[in-house]
Amino acid sequence: MAKPFFRLQKFLRRTQFLLFFLTAAYLMTGSLLLLQRARVGLPPGPRAPGPLQALPVAAVALGVGLLDSRAMHDGRVSPELLLGMDVLQGPLARPRPGPRWLRSRNSELRQLRRRWFHHFVGDPPGPPALSPEAPQPATSSRGTYVGCFSDDGQERTLKGAVFFDLRKMTVSHCQDACAERSYIYAGLEAGAECYCGNRLPAMSVGPEECNHECKGEKSSVCGGVGRLSVYRVEELQPGSRKRRTVTYRGCFRLPENITHAFPDSLVQANVTVETCSGFCSQKEFPLAILRGWECYCAYSTPQFNLRDAVDSSLCGQESEAQRLAEYCEVYQTPVQDTRCTDRRFLPTKSKVFVALSSFPGAGNTWARHLIEHATGFYTGSYYFDGTLYNKGFKGEKDHWRSRRTICVKTHESGRREIEMFDSAILLIRNPYRSLVAEFNRKCAGHLGYAADRNWKSKEWPDFVNSYASWWSSHVLDWLKYGKRLLVVHYEELRRSLVPTLREMVAFLNVSVSEERLLCVENNKEGSFRRRGRRPHDPEPFTPEMKDLINGYIRTVDQALRDHNWAGLPREYVPR
């Protein structure tokens, strides 16, 4: 009798412990669910943060010193940012010796996109929650509120300049950006999108349809879905950058049919460059043309091509009669050429999955800018970079495998990553230039330059030793495993933009007009060209570094020839 009783007692003790453990687990799970609901389902009032707004969780990690403020890779959000607080337990949280870029490169890139899509779509989509009191037109801005308008993406009138800001968009921010580019109207859409132009949209709608708050300015109206809150821009806000000025493009021979080549004109005594530029800017023409007292506004066309400049002395005052008869001075106005600024996602899923592959620092973002404006379709990315999205690369937010974009940016190498794509444009740049560009980006962002202390530290030689081999292996892997390739050299694209871009567009199986390609040439720089003072030392490579890089150049040059491609351009030849 004692033995069964002992067994029962032992069983009850174990059950008691088990019940205690299950109760504790239940309470912890319930607490986590309550916290999650508190984060996702806020009560009526302030809008619940969307998936993108959850990214600032990385600031917590920054506060405790886990992340570096420049924890980015080629402009993409670092894995820590996208993994949220998982970084506290993840392997990246453990300290590793040496600089960040000495870590396994492919592992770093795969980590970057492993969970970003799930993080992105974690909350179900839906209209933003509005506060009980509907947002009102901003009263603090210096512009005048015009009204709420319908925005048809195919026939958009405010398309002179476009940018997004998912976290800090305000009415003043949009107005300043438009005023800087000499536009009259600023339109805000969906709380985070800004559009500029000099003509009002055709269809006005009721003010209640513009019901989205600005992401960075609560209670102020910033349009709605397919709706624009339009403001007339009066002047730049205090502390804003100055308006952009005109740029001299050169002296050109007048076309035979001036009326056909130049759609608009102004004849005025003592007309100045500023007068002519202002007139053409208001008409949204990118070119202002002066001949004596005559001012013409135009686009670049096959009949009037900006590649056909002549000697500037032919427009000089010493040959007045000849100048007035045959030649004219051409200036670039601050406004964009809007013939190629309209972009959209593919209407149906692409049957061919195309990569735009390059080594970091090889000009991938610039190539995406050219392709988007030439084809009229967004490009995607294997990663997510909020900075690029804010600059107008709307495909950044789309999942890279959606097949809704014309091609997908990637820096991946390795057989598995390459064979996922049906074809690829392989963009190659001189490794000396690529390494400098990528080091500048790592140290100072997309538009900055690394400081002297960065170049003189141990970071630079460690970076070269690690990344130079990647430049070589990236090209070699794509030549080996790529199914269908178009090799494009960055230097050739800059030197001969329209012919090279025409070849790239044909590879993507898109037909474009010559006028659109010339528009792209007119807007070729985009938003990510470094400006400002360059470092005083333009040659940061030691003899040992040059020997290392030159060896990789020879290897890649021979590999290209072995695969029936032309070798590397002459400027790649070892110095």
Coordinates of C-alpha atoms in Angstrom, one line a residue:
M1 CA 0.0 0.0 0.0
A2 CA 2.9 2.3 0.8
K3 CA 4.4 1.9 -2.6
P4 CA 1.4 3.0 -4.6
F5 CA 0.9 5.9 -2.2
F6 CA 4.6 6.9 -2.7
R7 CA 4.1 6.8 -6.5
L8 CA 1.0 9.0 -6.3
Q9 CA 2.8 11.5 -4.1
K10 CA 5.7 11.6 -6.5
F11 CA 3.3 12.1 -9.4
L12 CA 1.5 14.9 -7.7
R13 CA 4.8 16.7 -7.0
R14 CA 5.8 16.5 -10.6
T15 CA 2.4 17.7 -11.7
Q16 CA 2.6 20.6 -9.3
F17 CA 5.9 21.6 -10.8
L18 CA 4.5 21.1 -14.3
L19 CA 1.5 23.2 -13.6
F20 CA 3.7 26.0 -12.2
F21 CA 5.8 26.0 -15.3
L22 CA 2.8 26.0 -17.6
T23 CA 1.2 28.8 -15.7
A24 CA 4.4 30.9 -15.8
A25 CA 4.7 30.3 -19.6
Y26 CA 1.1 31.2 -20.1
L27 CA 1.5 34.5 -18.2
M28 CA 4.6 35.4 -20.2
T29 CA 3.0 34.6 -23.5
G30 CA 0.0 36.7 -22.6
S31 CA 2.2 39.7 -21.6
L32 CA 4.0 39.5 -24.9
L33 CA 0.8 39.4 -26.8
L34 CA -0.5 42.4 -24.9
L35 CA 2.6 44.4 -25.7
Q36 CA 2.4 43.4 -29.4
R37 CA -1.2 44.5 -29.6
A38 CA -0.4 47.7 -27.9
R39 CA 2.2 48.4 -30.5
V40 CA 0.1 47.4 -33.5
G41 CA -3.5 48.3 -32.6
L42 CA -3.5 51.7 -31.1
P43 CA -6.8 53.1 -30.0
P44 CA -8.6 55.8 -32.1
G45 CA -6.6 58.9 -32.1
P46 CA -3.0 59.2 -33.3
R47 CA -2.3 57.0 -36.2
A48 CA -0.8 53.6 -35.6
P49 CA 2.8 53.4 -36.8
G50 CA 3.1 51.5 -40.1
P51 CA 5.6 48.9 -40.9
L52 CA 8.2 51.4 -42.1
Q53 CA 7.8 53.5 -39.0
A54 CA 8.9 50.5 -36.9
L55 CA 12.4 50.8 -38.2
P56 CA 13.5 53.4 -35.6
V57 CA 13.7 50.5 -33.1
A58 CA 17.4 50.5 -34.2
A59 CA 17.8 53.7 -32.2
V60 CA 17.5 51.6 -29.1
A61 CA 20.4 49.6 -30.2
L62 CA 22.3 52.7 -31.0
G63 CA 21.6 54.0 -27.5
V64 CA 23.3 51.0 -25.9
G65 CA 26.2 51.0 -28.3
L66 CA 25.3 47.9 -30.3
L67 CA 25.1 49.5 -33.7
D68 CA 27.3 52.0 -35.5
S69 CA 25.4 55.0 -36.9
R70 CA 26.7 54.1 -40.3
A71 CA 25.6 50.4 -40.1
M72 CA 24.7 50.3 -43.7
H73 CA 25.9 48.4 -46.7
D74 CA 25.8 50.1 -50.1
G75 CA 23.0 52.4 -48.9
R76 CA 20.9 49.5 -47.6
V77 CA 19.5 49.4 -44.1
S78 CA 21.8 47.2 -42.0
P79 CA 20.6 43.7 -40.9
E80 CA 20.3 45.0 -37.3
L81 CA 17.8 47.7 -38.3
L82 CA 15.6 45.2 -40.2
L83 CA 15.8 42.5 -37.5
G84 CA 14.5 45.0 -34.9
M85 CA 15.2 43.9 -31.3
D86 CA 16.2 40.4 -32.4
V87 CA 19.7 42.0 -32.7
L88 CA 20.0 41.8 -28.9
Q89 CA 20.1 38.0 -29.1
G90 CA 21.3 37.5 -32.7
P91 CA 24.8 36.5 -33.7
L92 CA 25.5 40.0 -34.9
A93 CA 25.2 41.3 -31.4
R94 CA 28.3 39.4 -30.3
P95 CA 31.5 41.5 -30.7
R96 CA 33.7 40.6 -33.6
P97 CA 37.3 41.6 -34.1
G98 CA 38.3 43.9 -36.8
P99 CA 36.3 46.3 -39.0
R100 CA 32.8 45.5 -39.9
W101 CA 33.5 44.9 -43.6
L102 CA 35.9 42.0 -42.8
R103 CA 32.9 39.9 -42.0
S104 CA 31.7 37.3 -44.6
R105 CA 30.3 39.4 -47.4
N106 CA 27.7 37.0 -48.8
S107 CA 26.6 36.2 -45.3
E108 CA 26.2 39.9 -44.6
L109 CA 24.1 40.5 -47.7
R110 CA 21.9 37.5 -47.1
Q111 CA 21.3 38.6 -43.5
L112 CA 20.3 41.9 -44.9
R113 CA 17.2 40.7 -46.8
R114 CA 16.4 37.6 -44.7
R115 CA 13.5 39.1 -42.7
W116 CA 13.0 42.6 -44.1
F117 CA 10.0 41.5 -46.2
H118 CA 8.3 39.8 -43.3
H119 CA 9.0 42.9 -41.2
F120 CA 7.6 45.0 -44.0
V121 CA 4.3 43.1 -44.4
G122 CA 3.9 42.2 -40.7
D123 CA 1.0 44.6 -40.2
P124 CA -2.0 44.2 -42.5
P125 CA -2.4 47.1 -45.0
G126 CA -5.2 49.5 -44.7
P127 CA -6.1 53.1 -44.7
P128 CA -4.3 55.2 -42.1
A129 CA -6.1 55.9 -38.9
L130 CA -7.1 59.5 -38.7
S131 CA -7.5 61.5 -35.5
P132 CA -11.0 62.5 -34.5
E133 CA -10.4 65.9 -35.8
A134 CA -9.7 65.8 -39.6
P135 CA -6.3 67.2 -40.7
Q136 CA -6.4 70.7 -42.0
P137 CA -4.3 72.6 -44.6
A138 CA -1.0 73.8 -43.0
T139 CA -1.2 77.3 -41.7
S140 CA 2.5 77.7 -40.7
S141 CA 3.8 77.3 -44.3
R142 CA 4.4 80.4 -46.4
G143 CA 2.6 79.0 -49.4
T144 CA -1.1 79.3 -50.2
Y145 CA -3.3 76.3 -50.0
V146 CA -5.0 75.8 -53.4
G147 CA -7.2 72.8 -52.9
C148 CA -7.5 69.0 -53.2
F149 CA -7.1 67.5 -56.6
S150 CA -7.3 64.1 -58.2
D151 CA -4.0 62.6 -59.2
D152 CA -3.9 60.3 -62.2
G153 CA -0.4 58.8 -62.3
Q154 CA -0.5 58.4 -66.1
E155 CA -1.4 62.0 -66.8
R156 CA 0.1 63.7 -63.8
T157 CA 0.7 67.4 -64.2
L158 CA 2.9 67.9 -61.1
K159 CA 5.8 65.7 -62.3
G160 CA 8.7 68.2 -62.4
A161 CA 10.3 66.8 -59.3
V162 CA 9.3 63.8 -57.1
F163 CA 10.5 62.6 -53.7
F164 CA 9.1 60.7 -50.7
D165 CA 9.7 60.8 -47.0
L166 CA 8.0 58.1 -45.0
R167 CA 8.8 59.6 -41.6
K168 CA 9.4 63.4 -41.8
M169 CA 7.3 64.7 -44.7
T170 CA 5.9 68.2 -44.0
V171 CA 4.2 70.8 -46.1
S172 CA 7.1 73.2 -45.7
H173 CA 9.6 70.5 -46.6
C174 CA 7.8 69.9 -49.9
Q175 CA 7.4 73.6 -50.7
D176 CA 11.0 74.3 -50.2
A177 CA 12.1 71.4 -52.4
C178 CA 9.8 72.7 -55.2
A179 CA 10.8 76.4 -54.7
E180 CA 14.4 75.4 -54.9
R181 CA 13.8 74.0 -58.3
S182 CA 11.8 77.1 -59.4
Y183 CA 8.4 75.4 -59.4
I184 CA 5.2 77.2 -58.6
Y185 CA 3.1 74.4 -57.1
A186 CA 3.8 71.8 -54.5
G187 CA 1.5 68.8 -54.2
L188 CA 1.5 66.3 -51.3
E189 CA 0.0 62.8 -51.6
A190 CA -0.6 59.9 -49.2
G191 CA 1.1 61.7 -46.3
A192 CA 4.6 61.1 -47.6
E193 CA 4.9 61.9 -51.3
C194 CA 5.9 65.3 -52.8
Y195 CA 5.4 66.4 -56.4
C196 CA 6.3 69.7 -58.1
G197 CA 5.1 71.5 -61.2
N198 CA 4.0 74.7 -62.8
R199 CA 0.5 73.6 -63.9
L200 CA -2.5 72.7 -61.6
P201 CA -4.0 69.3 -62.0
A202 CA -7.2 69.3 -64.1
M203 CA -9.7 67.7 -61.7
S204 CA -10.5 69.3 -58.4
V205 CA -12.2 67.2 -55.7
G206 CA -13.8 67.8 -52.4
P207 CA -11.5 68.7 -49.5
E208 CA -12.7 65.7 -47.4
E209 CA -10.9 63.4 -49.9
C210 CA -7.5 64.8 -48.9
N211 CA -7.6 63.1 -45.5
H212 CA -4.1 61.9 -44.8
E213 CA -2.0 63.6 -42.2
C214 CA 1.6 64.5 -43.0
K215 CA 4.1 61.9 -41.7
G216 CA 6.1 64.6 -40.0
E217 CA 3.5 67.2 -39.2
K218 CA 0.4 65.8 -37.5
S219 CA -3.0 67.5 -38.1
S220 CA -1.7 69.0 -41.4
V221 CA -3.2 67.6 -44.6
C222 CA -1.0 65.8 -47.1
G223 CA -3.3 64.5 -49.7
G224 CA -4.8 61.0 -49.8
V225 CA -4.7 57.9 -51.9
G226 CA -4.7 59.3 -55.5
R227 CA -5.4 62.8 -54.1
L228 CA -3.0 65.8 -54.0
S229 CA -3.1 68.6 -51.5
V230 CA -1.7 71.4 -53.6
Y231 CA 0.0 74.6 -52.3
R232 CA 1.2 77.5 -54.3
V233 CA 4.8 78.2 -53.4
E234 CA 5.6 81.8 -52.5
E235 CA 9.2 81.8 -51.3
L236 CA 11.8 79.6 -49.7
Q237 CA 11.6 79.1 -46.0
P238 CA 14.3 80.8 -43.8
G239 CA 17.4 78.6 -43.7
S240 CA 16.6 76.7 -46.9
R241 CA 19.0 76.3 -49.7
K242 CA 19.0 79.0 -52.5
R243 CA 17.1 78.5 -55.7
R244 CA 19.0 76.6 -58.3
T245 CA 20.5 78.7 -61.0
V246 CA 20.8 78.2 -64.8
T247 CA 23.7 76.3 -66.3
Y248 CA 25.4 77.3 -69.5
R249 CA 25.4 74.3 -72.0
G250 CA 27.3 75.9 -74.8
C251 CA 27.1 77.5 -78.2
F252 CA 25.0 75.7 -80.9
R253 CA 24.0 76.1 -84.5
L254 CA 20.3 77.1 -84.9
P255 CA 18.1 74.4 -86.5
E256 CA 16.7 75.0 -89.9
N257 CA 13.1 75.2 -88.7
I258 CA 13.2 77.3 -85.5
T259 CA 9.4 77.4 -85.1
H260 CA 9.2 73.6 -85.1
A261 CA 12.3 73.0 -83.0
F262 CA 11.5 75.7 -80.3
P263 CA 7.8 75.4 -79.1
D264 CA 7.7 78.7 -77.2
S265 CA 9.4 82.1 -77.5
L266 CA 9.7 85.6 -76.0
V267 CA 10.9 88.7 -77.8
Q268 CA 11.9 91.5 -75.5
A269 CA 14.4 94.4 -75.6
N270 CA 17.6 93.7 -73.6
V271 CA 16.4 90.2 -72.6
T272 CA 18.8 88.7 -70.1
V273 CA 19.7 85.1 -69.2
E274 CA 17.7 85.4 -66.0
T275 CA 14.6 86.7 -67.8
C276 CA 14.7 84.0 -70.5
S277 CA 15.4 81.2 -67.9
G278 CA 12.5 82.4 -65.7
F279 CA 10.1 82.5 -68.7
C280 CA 11.1 79.0 -69.8
S281 CA 11.0 77.6 -66.3
Q282 CA 7.5 78.8 -65.8
K283 CA 6.5 77.0 -69.0
E284 CA 8.4 73.9 -67.7
F285 CA 11.0 73.8 -70.5
P286 CA 14.5 72.6 -69.5
L287 CA 16.3 74.7 -72.1
A288 CA 16.4 78.4 -72.5
I289 CA 17.9 79.6 -75.8
L290 CA 19.2 83.2 -76.4
R291 CA 19.8 84.8 -79.8
G292 CA 20.0 88.6 -79.5
W293 CA 16.8 89.9 -78.1
E294 CA 15.0 86.6 -78.9
C295 CA 14.4 84.0 -76.2
Y296 CA 13.3 80.5 -77.1
C297 CA 12.2 77.5 -74.9
A298 CA 12.8 74.0 -76.0
Y299 CA 13.6 70.3 -75.3
S300 CA 16.6 68.4 -76.6
T301 CA 15.4 66.6 -79.8
P302 CA 17.1 64.8 -82.7
Q303 CA 16.8 68.1 -84.6
F304 CA 18.4 70.1 -81.8
N305 CA 20.8 67.8 -80.0
L306 CA 23.0 69.0 -77.0
R307 CA 25.8 66.8 -78.2
D308 CA 26.3 69.0 -81.2
A309 CA 27.9 72.0 -79.5
V310 CA 30.3 74.2 -81.5
D311 CA 33.1 76.5 -80.5
S312 CA 31.9 79.1 -78.0
S313 CA 33.7 81.8 -79.8
L314 CA 31.1 81.6 -82.6
C315 CA 28.6 83.1 -80.2
G316 CA 31.0 85.9 -79.3
Q317 CA 30.2 89.6 -79.7
E318 CA 33.0 90.0 -82.2
S319 CA 31.0 88.2 -84.9
E320 CA 27.6 89.7 -84.2
A321 CA 26.1 89.4 -87.6
Q322 CA 27.1 85.8 -88.0
R323 CA 26.0 85.0 -84.4
L324 CA 22.6 86.4 -84.9
A325 CA 22.2 84.5 -88.2
E326 CA 23.4 81.0 -87.3
Y327 CA 24.2 80.5 -83.6
C328 CA 22.6 80.7 -80.2
E329 CA 23.6 80.3 -76.6
V330 CA 21.8 77.5 -74.7
Y331 CA 21.2 77.4 -70.9
Q332 CA 19.8 74.6 -68.7
T333 CA 16.9 75.9 -66.6
P334 CA 16.4 74.7 -63.0
V335 CA 13.3 72.6 -63.9
Q336 CA 13.5 69.0 -65.0
D337 CA 12.8 67.7 -68.5
T338 CA 9.4 66.1 -67.7
R339 CA 9.1 64.0 -70.8
C340 CA 10.7 61.0 -69.0
T341 CA 9.8 61.5 -65.3
D342 CA 6.6 59.4 -65.3
R343 CA 7.2 55.9 -63.9
R344 CA 5.1 53.1 -62.7
F345 CA 5.2 49.4 -61.8
L346 CA 4.8 46.8 -64.6
P347 CA 1.1 46.2 -65.4
T348 CA 1.7 42.4 -65.3
K349 CA 4.3 40.3 -63.7
S350 CA 7.4 40.0 -65.8
K351 CA 8.1 36.6 -67.2
V352 CA 11.9 37.3 -67.3
F353 CA 13.6 38.0 -63.9
V354 CA 16.4 40.4 -64.7
A355 CA 19.2 41.5 -62.3
L356 CA 21.1 44.8 -62.4
S357 CA 24.3 43.4 -60.8
S358 CA 27.4 45.3 -59.8
F359 CA 30.1 45.6 -57.1
P360 CA 29.3 48.2 -54.5
G361 CA 30.4 51.7 -55.6
A362 CA 30.1 50.8 -59.3
G363 CA 27.2 53.2 -60.1
N364 CA 24.3 50.8 -59.6
T365 CA 22.0 53.6 -58.2
W366 CA 22.9 55.9 -61.1
A367 CA 22.2 53.1 -63.6
R368 CA 18.8 52.5 -62.0
H369 CA 18.0 56.2 -62.4
L370 CA 18.8 56.0 -66.1
I371 CA 16.8 52.8 -66.6
E372 CA 13.7 54.0 -64.8
H373 CA 13.6 57.3 -66.7
A374 CA 14.3 55.5 -70.1
T375 CA 11.8 52.7 -69.7
G376 CA 9.1 54.4 -67.5
F377 CA 9.2 51.5 -65.1
Y378 CA 10.5 51.2 -61.5
T379 CA 13.5 49.1 -60.7
G380 CA 13.6 46.9 -57.6
S381 CA 16.2 46.0 -55.1
Y382 CA 17.4 42.9 -53.4
Y383 CA 17.7 45.1 -50.3
F384 CA 15.8 48.0 -48.8
D385 CA 17.2 51.5 -48.5
G386 CA 14.9 54.2 -47.1
T387 CA 17.2 56.9 -48.4
L388 CA 16.8 55.7 -52.0
Y389 CA 13.0 55.4 -51.5
N390 CA 12.8 58.9 -50.3
K391 CA 14.6 60.1 -53.4
G392 CA 12.0 58.6 -55.7
F393 CA 13.0 54.9 -56.1
K394 CA 9.6 53.6 -55.3
G395 CA 10.6 50.0 -56.2
E396 CA 12.7 49.9 -53.0
K397 CA 9.6 49.2 -51.0
D398 CA 8.4 46.4 -53.3
H399 CA 9.6 42.9 -52.5
W400 CA 12.4 42.0 -54.8
R401 CA 10.7 38.8 -56.1
S402 CA 7.4 40.5 -57.0
R403 CA 8.4 40.8 -60.7
R404 CA 6.6 44.1 -60.8
T405 CA 9.9 46.0 -61.6
I406 CA 11.9 46.1 -64.8
C407 CA 15.0 44.8 -63.1
V408 CA 16.4 44.2 -59.6
K409 CA 19.5 45.7 -58.1
T410 CA 21.9 43.3 -56.4
H411 CA 25.5 43.0 -55.3
E412 CA 25.2 39.3 -54.6
S413 CA 27.6 36.7 -55.9
G414 CA 27.7 33.0 -55.6
R415 CA 25.9 30.3 -57.7
R416 CA 22.7 30.1 -55.8
E417 CA 22.1 33.9 -55.7
I418 CA 23.0 34.2 -59.4
E419 CA 20.9 31.3 -60.8
M420 CA 17.7 32.8 -59.3
F421 CA 17.8 35.3 -62.2
D422 CA 17.0 34.6 -65.8
S423 CA 19.3 37.3 -67.1
A424 CA 21.4 40.2 -65.9
I425 CA 23.0 43.5 -66.8
L426 CA 26.5 43.2 -65.3
L427 CA 27.8 46.7 -64.5
I428 CA 31.6 46.9 -64.1
R429 CA 33.6 49.9 -62.9
N430 CA 37.3 50.5 -62.5
P431 CA 38.1 48.9 -59.2
Y432 CA 40.2 51.9 -58.1
R433 CA 37.2 54.2 -58.5
S434 CA 34.7 51.7 -57.1
L435 CA 36.8 51.1 -53.9
V436 CA 37.1 54.9 -53.3
A437 CA 33.4 55.4 -53.9
E438 CA 32.3 52.6 -51.6
F439 CA 34.7 53.7 -48.8
N440 CA 33.3 57.3 -49.1
R441 CA 29.8 55.9 -48.8
K442 CA 30.6 53.7 -45.8
C443 CA 32.2 56.6 -44.0
A444 CA 30.1 59.6 -45.1
G445 CA 26.9 58.3 -46.7
H446 CA 25.7 58.5 -50.3
L447 CA 26.7 62.1 -51.0
G448 CA 29.7 62.7 -48.6
Y449 CA 33.4 62.2 -48.6
A450 CA 35.4 60.2 -46.1
A451 CA 37.4 62.4 -43.7
D452 CA 41.2 62.5 -43.7
R453 CA 41.3 60.4 -40.5
N454 CA 39.5 57.6 -42.2
W455 CA 42.0 57.4 -45.0
K456 CA 44.9 57.5 -42.6
S457 CA 43.5 54.9 -40.3
K458 CA 43.8 51.1 -40.4
E459 CA 40.3 51.0 -41.8
W460 CA 41.4 51.9 -45.3
P461 CA 44.0 49.2 -45.9
D462 CA 41.8 46.6 -44.3
F463 CA 38.9 47.7 -46.5
V464 CA 41.1 47.4 -49.7
N465 CA 42.4 44.0 -48.7
S466 CA 38.9 42.6 -48.2
Y467 CA 37.0 44.4 -50.9
A468 CA 39.4 44.2 -53.8
S469 CA 39.0 40.4 -54.0
W470 CA 35.3 40.8 -53.9
W471 CA 35.4 43.1 -57.0
S472 CA 37.1 40.3 -58.9
S473 CA 35.0 37.4 -57.6
H474 CA 31.8 39.2 -58.2
V475 CA 32.5 39.5 -62.0
L476 CA 34.0 36.0 -62.2
D477 CA 30.9 34.4 -60.6
W478 CA 28.4 36.2 -62.8
L479 CA 30.4 35.3 -65.9
K480 CA 30.4 31.7 -64.7
Y481 CA 26.9 31.2 -63.5
G482 CA 24.9 34.0 -65.3
K483 CA 22.4 32.6 -67.8
R484 CA 22.2 35.6 -70.1
L485 CA 24.4 38.6 -69.6
L486 CA 24.9 42.1 -71.0
V487 CA 28.2 43.5 -69.8
V488 CA 28.2 47.3 -69.4
H489 CA 31.2 49.3 -68.4
Y490 CA 30.4 52.3 -66.2
E491 CA 33.0 54.5 -68.0
E492 CA 31.4 53.7 -71.4
L493 CA 28.0 54.6 -70.0
R494 CA 29.2 58.0 -68.9
R495 CA 31.1 58.6 -72.1
S496 CA 28.5 57.4 -74.6
L497 CA 25.2 57.6 -72.6
V498 CA 22.5 57.4 -75.2
P499 CA 23.9 54.5 -77.4
T500 CA 24.8 52.5 -74.3
L501 CA 21.5 53.1 -72.6
R502 CA 19.7 52.2 -75.9
E503 CA 21.5 48.9 -75.8
M504 CA 20.5 48.3 -72.1
V505 CA 16.8 49.1 -72.8
A506 CA 16.8 46.8 -75.8
F507 CA 18.2 44.0 -73.5
L508 CA 15.2 44.7 -71.2
N509 CA 12.9 44.3 -74.2
V510 CA 11.4 47.8 -73.9
S511 CA 10.8 50.1 -76.8
V512 CA 11.5 53.8 -76.2
S513 CA 11.6 56.8 -78.4
E514 CA 14.6 58.8 -79.2
E515 CA 13.1 61.9 -77.5
R516 CA 12.8 60.0 -74.3
L517 CA 16.4 58.9 -74.4
L518 CA 17.4 62.5 -75.0
C519 CA 15.3 63.5 -72.0
V520 CA 17.2 61.0 -69.9
E521 CA 20.5 62.5 -71.1
N522 CA 19.2 65.9 -70.1
N523 CA 18.3 64.6 -66.6
K524 CA 21.3 62.2 -66.4
E525 CA 22.8 63.2 -63.1
G526 CA 20.0 62.2 -60.8
S527 CA 20.1 62.8 -57.0
F528 CA 23.1 60.9 -55.9
R529 CA 26.1 62.6 -57.3
R530 CA 28.7 63.6 -54.6
R531 CA 29.1 67.4 -54.3
G532 CA 31.4 69.6 -52.4
R533 CA 35.1 69.6 -51.7
R534 CA 37.0 66.4 -52.6
P535 CA 39.7 65.1 -50.2
H536 CA 43.1 66.8 -50.9
D537 CA 44.7 63.4 -51.5
P538 CA 43.3 61.9 -54.7
E539 CA 45.7 58.9 -54.6
P540 CA 45.1 56.9 -51.4
F541 CA 46.6 53.6 -52.8
T542 CA 50.0 52.4 -51.7
P543 CA 52.3 50.4 -54.0
E544 CA 51.2 47.2 -52.2
M545 CA 47.5 48.0 -52.8
K546 CA 48.2 48.7 -56.5
D547 CA 50.0 45.3 -56.9
L548 CA 47.0 43.6 -55.4
I549 CA 44.4 45.4 -57.4
N550 CA 46.3 45.1 -60.7
G551 CA 46.4 41.4 -60.3
Y552 CA 42.6 41.2 -60.0
I553 CA 42.3 43.5 -63.1
R554 CA 44.4 41.1 -65.2
T555 CA 42.3 38.2 -64.0
V556 CA 39.0 39.8 -64.8
D557 CA 40.2 41.1 -68.1
Q558 CA 41.2 37.6 -69.2
A559 CA 38.0 36.1 -67.9
L560 CA 35.9 38.6 -70.0
R561 CA 37.9 37.7 -73.1
D562 CA 37.5 33.9 -72.4
H563 CA 33.7 34.4 -72.4
N564 CA 33.8 36.3 -75.8
W565 CA 33.4 39.7 -74.3
A566 CA 35.7 42.7 -75.0
G567 CA 38.3 43.1 -72.3
L568 CA 38.3 45.8 -69.7
P569 CA 38.6 49.4 -71.0
R570 CA 42.0 50.8 -71.4
E571 CA 41.9 53.0 -68.4
Y572 CA 41.7 49.9 -66.2
V573 CA 45.1 48.9 -67.3
P574 CA 47.4 48.6 -64.3
R575 CA 49.0 52.0 -63.4

